[in-house]
Amino acid sequence: MAGHFEATPGGGAAVALDEVEIAILRSLAVQLLELIGPGDEPTEGEDPLAALFAEGPSEPPADPAVARLFPDAYSNEDEELRAASSEFRRFTEIDLRDRKREDALAVVRSLDTLQPAGEESVVLTLDAEGSRHWLGSLNDLRLTIGTRLEVSDEDEGQGGSLYRLPDSDPRKPMVMAYLWLGALQETLVETLMPE
């Protein structure tokens, strides 16, 4: 189980994590929360129902990593498609941000329940809902890191350049995190697939 998820009864998953892995995952999830931004809470005296009908932004984010998390719905090849993307974003981005925030918070909260002792690994056990939150957050983390590293499909293959970076390359720690998150994500997907 060390380093990969295994299925548990009831549609959940479990993984053994050591103290360093817990710290890395928690740090990355907190950074993801900062990137996504805070949720919109109704101001005091404001009707909470009105917040349900709030409209989101109509322009794509300027930060490439955030834009990767919240992509345009349609290509921007012509003015009509740009307008449709803008309209789609306006009505969906708030909910998408809320879901991504909820996924990342679930990761942080589940990691906060673990009490590793020294170099010993502890087992994180997730129910089906927790597994889905983790899967969403692992995907978001990989998208964000991959965008920051400017990863292409050619880079990712077993013979790709990500696997051949020298230790002196400053990108190496983030590449190692990216590849590790990919392995975690892949094994979690496998646990959630019906047999």
PDB file of C-alpha atoms in Angstrom, residues 90-178:
ATOM      1  CA  ARG A  90     -20.232  33.838 -16.047  1.00  0.00           C
ATOM      2  CA  PHE A  91     -22.786  31.225 -15.003  1.00  0.00           C
ATOM      3  CA  THR A  92     -20.518  28.286 -14.076  1.00  0.00           C
ATOM      4  CA  GLU A  93     -17.189  29.468 -12.669  1.00  0.00           C
ATOM      5  CA  ILE A  94     -18.436  30.239  -9.160  1.00  0.00           C
ATOM      6  CA  ASP A  95     -19.786  26.693  -8.760  1.00  0.00           C
ATOM      7  CA  LEU A  96     -16.630  25.202 -10.251  1.00  0.00           C
ATOM      8  CA  ARG A  97     -14.454  27.221  -7.877  1.00  0.00           C
ATOM      9  CA  ASP A  98     -16.607  26.107  -4.948  1.00  0.00           C
ATOM     10  CA  ARG A  99     -16.217  22.452  -5.936  1.00  0.00           C
ATOM     11  CA  LYS A 100     -12.457  22.725  -6.381  1.00  0.00           C
ATOM     12  CA  ARG A 101     -12.190  24.547  -3.036  1.00  0.00           C
ATOM     13  CA  GLU A 102     -14.293  21.815  -1.373  1.00  0.00           C
ATOM     14  CA  ASP A 103     -12.034  19.104  -2.863  1.00  0.00           C
ATOM     15  CA  ALA A 104      -8.838  20.782  -1.646  1.00  0.00           C
ATOM     16  CA  LEU A 105     -10.318  21.428   1.809  1.00  0.00           C
ATOM     17  CA  ALA A 106     -11.300  17.758   2.071  1.00  0.00           C
ATOM     18  CA  VAL A 107      -7.683  16.793   1.357  1.00  0.00           C
ATOM     19  CA  VAL A 108      -6.333  19.165   4.013  1.00  0.00           C
ATOM     20  CA  ARG A 109      -8.895  18.042   6.586  1.00  0.00           C
ATOM     21  CA  SER A 110      -8.252  14.341   5.990  1.00  0.00           C
ATOM     22  CA  LEU A 111      -4.487  14.848   6.252  1.00  0.00           C
ATOM     23  CA  ASP A 112      -4.978  16.802   9.483  1.00  0.00           C
ATOM     24  CA  THR A 113      -6.530  13.689  11.068  1.00  0.00           C
ATOM     25  CA  LEU A 114      -3.321  11.689  10.604  1.00  0.00           C
ATOM     26  CA  GLN A 115      -0.809  11.372  13.429  1.00  0.00           C
ATOM     27  CA  PRO A 116       2.454   9.963  12.014  1.00  0.00           C
ATOM     28  CA  ALA A 117       5.083   8.852  14.509  1.00  0.00           C
ATOM     29  CA  GLY A 118       8.597   9.514  13.252  1.00  0.00           C
ATOM     30  CA  GLU A 119       9.418   7.618  10.087  1.00  0.00           C
ATOM     31  CA  GLU A 120       6.412   5.334  10.413  1.00  0.00           C
ATOM     32  CA  SER A 121       3.734   5.528   7.741  1.00  0.00           C
ATOM     33  CA  VAL A 122       0.109   5.926   8.689  1.00  0.00           C
ATOM     34  CA  VAL A 123      -2.839   4.736   6.665  1.00  0.00           C
ATOM     35  CA  LEU A 124      -5.291   7.284   5.335  1.00  0.00           C
ATOM     36  CA  THR A 125      -8.650   5.634   4.712  1.00  0.00           C
ATOM     37  CA  LEU A 126     -11.212   7.459   2.606  1.00  0.00           C
ATOM     38  CA  ASP A 127     -14.869   6.690   2.018  1.00  0.00           C
ATOM     39  CA  ALA A 128     -16.308   6.941  -1.515  1.00  0.00           C
ATOM     40  CA  GLU A 129     -17.045  10.665  -1.203  1.00  0.00           C
ATOM     41  CA  GLY A 130     -13.589  11.394   0.244  1.00  0.00           C
ATOM     42  CA  SER A 131     -12.025   9.441  -2.623  1.00  0.00           C
ATOM     43  CA  ARG A 132     -13.846  11.606  -5.158  1.00  0.00           C
ATOM     44  CA  HIS A 133     -12.679  14.776  -3.386  1.00  0.00           C
ATOM     45  CA  TRP A 134      -9.106  13.496  -3.411  1.00  0.00           C
ATOM     46  CA  LEU A 135      -9.328  12.551  -7.080  1.00  0.00           C
ATOM     47  CA  GLY A 136     -10.538  16.031  -7.998  1.00  0.00           C
ATOM     48  CA  SER A 137      -7.829  17.709  -5.942  1.00  0.00           C
ATOM     49  CA  LEU A 138      -5.028  15.458  -7.238  1.00  0.00           C
ATOM     50  CA  ASN A 139      -6.138  16.310 -10.769  1.00  0.00           C
ATOM     51  CA  ASP A 140      -6.180  20.046  -9.991  1.00  0.00           C
ATOM     52  CA  LEU A 141      -2.730  19.859  -8.403  1.00  0.00           C
ATOM     53  CA  ARG A 142      -1.290  18.064 -11.435  1.00  0.00           C
ATOM     54  CA  LEU A 143      -2.889  20.564 -13.841  1.00  0.00           C
ATOM     55  CA  THR A 144      -1.476  23.471 -11.857  1.00  0.00           C
ATOM     56  CA  ILE A 145       2.039  22.059 -11.519  1.00  0.00           C
ATOM     57  CA  GLY A 146       2.043  20.843 -15.120  1.00  0.00           C
ATOM     58  CA  THR A 147       1.108  24.333 -16.319  1.00  0.00           C
ATOM     59  CA  ARG A 148       3.813  25.956 -14.186  1.00  0.00           C
ATOM     60  CA  LEU A 149       6.365  23.456 -15.578  1.00  0.00           C
ATOM     61  CA  GLU A 150       4.994  23.871 -19.124  1.00  0.00           C
ATOM     62  CA  VAL A 151       4.639  20.088 -19.430  1.00  0.00           C
ATOM     63  CA  SER A 152       3.718  18.695 -22.840  1.00  0.00           C
ATOM     64  CA  ASP A 153       2.531  15.206 -23.798  1.00  0.00           C
ATOM     65  CA  GLU A 154       6.035  14.375 -25.064  1.00  0.00           C
ATOM     66  CA  ASP A 155       7.531  15.270 -21.668  1.00  0.00           C
ATOM     67  CA  GLU A 156       5.368  12.788 -19.781  1.00  0.00           C
ATOM     68  CA  GLY A 157       6.096   9.475 -21.505  1.00  0.00           C
ATOM     69  CA  GLN A 158       8.462   7.014 -19.811  1.00  0.00           C
ATOM     70  CA  GLY A 159      11.284   8.230 -22.043  1.00  0.00           C
ATOM     71  CA  GLY A 160      10.181  11.860 -21.822  1.00  0.00           C
ATOM     72  CA  SER A 161      12.340  14.736 -20.686  1.00  0.00           C
ATOM     73  CA  LEU A 162      10.724  14.878 -17.228  1.00  0.00           C
ATOM     74  CA  TYR A 163      12.397  11.572 -16.398  1.00  0.00           C
ATOM     75  CA  ARG A 164      15.801  12.755 -17.583  1.00  0.00           C
ATOM     76  CA  LEU A 165      16.170  16.012 -15.655  1.00  0.00           C
ATOM     77  CA  PRO A 166      19.513  16.255 -13.877  1.00  0.00           C
ATOM     78  CA  ASP A 167      19.396  16.645 -10.100  1.00  0.00           C
ATOM     79  CA  SER A 168      20.873  20.142 -10.477  1.00  0.00           C
ATOM     80  CA  ASP A 169      17.814  21.349 -12.447  1.00  0.00           C
ATOM     81  CA  PRO A 170      15.782  23.724 -10.216  1.00  0.00           C
ATOM     82  CA  ARG A 171      12.558  22.219 -11.601  1.00  0.00           C
ATOM     83  CA  LYS A 172      13.459  18.746 -10.334  1.00  0.00           C
ATOM     84  CA  PRO A 173      11.559  18.896  -6.974  1.00  0.00           C
ATOM     85  CA  MET A 174       8.368  20.060  -8.669  1.00  0.00           C
ATOM     86  CA  VAL A 175       8.769  17.476 -11.416  1.00  0.00           C
ATOM     87  CA  MET A 176       9.148  14.757  -8.771  1.00  0.00           C
ATOM     88  CA  ALA A 177       5.988  16.029  -7.036  1.00  0.00           C
ATOM     89  CA  TYR A 178       4.162  16.115 -10.384  1.00  0.00           C
TER      90      TYR A 178
END
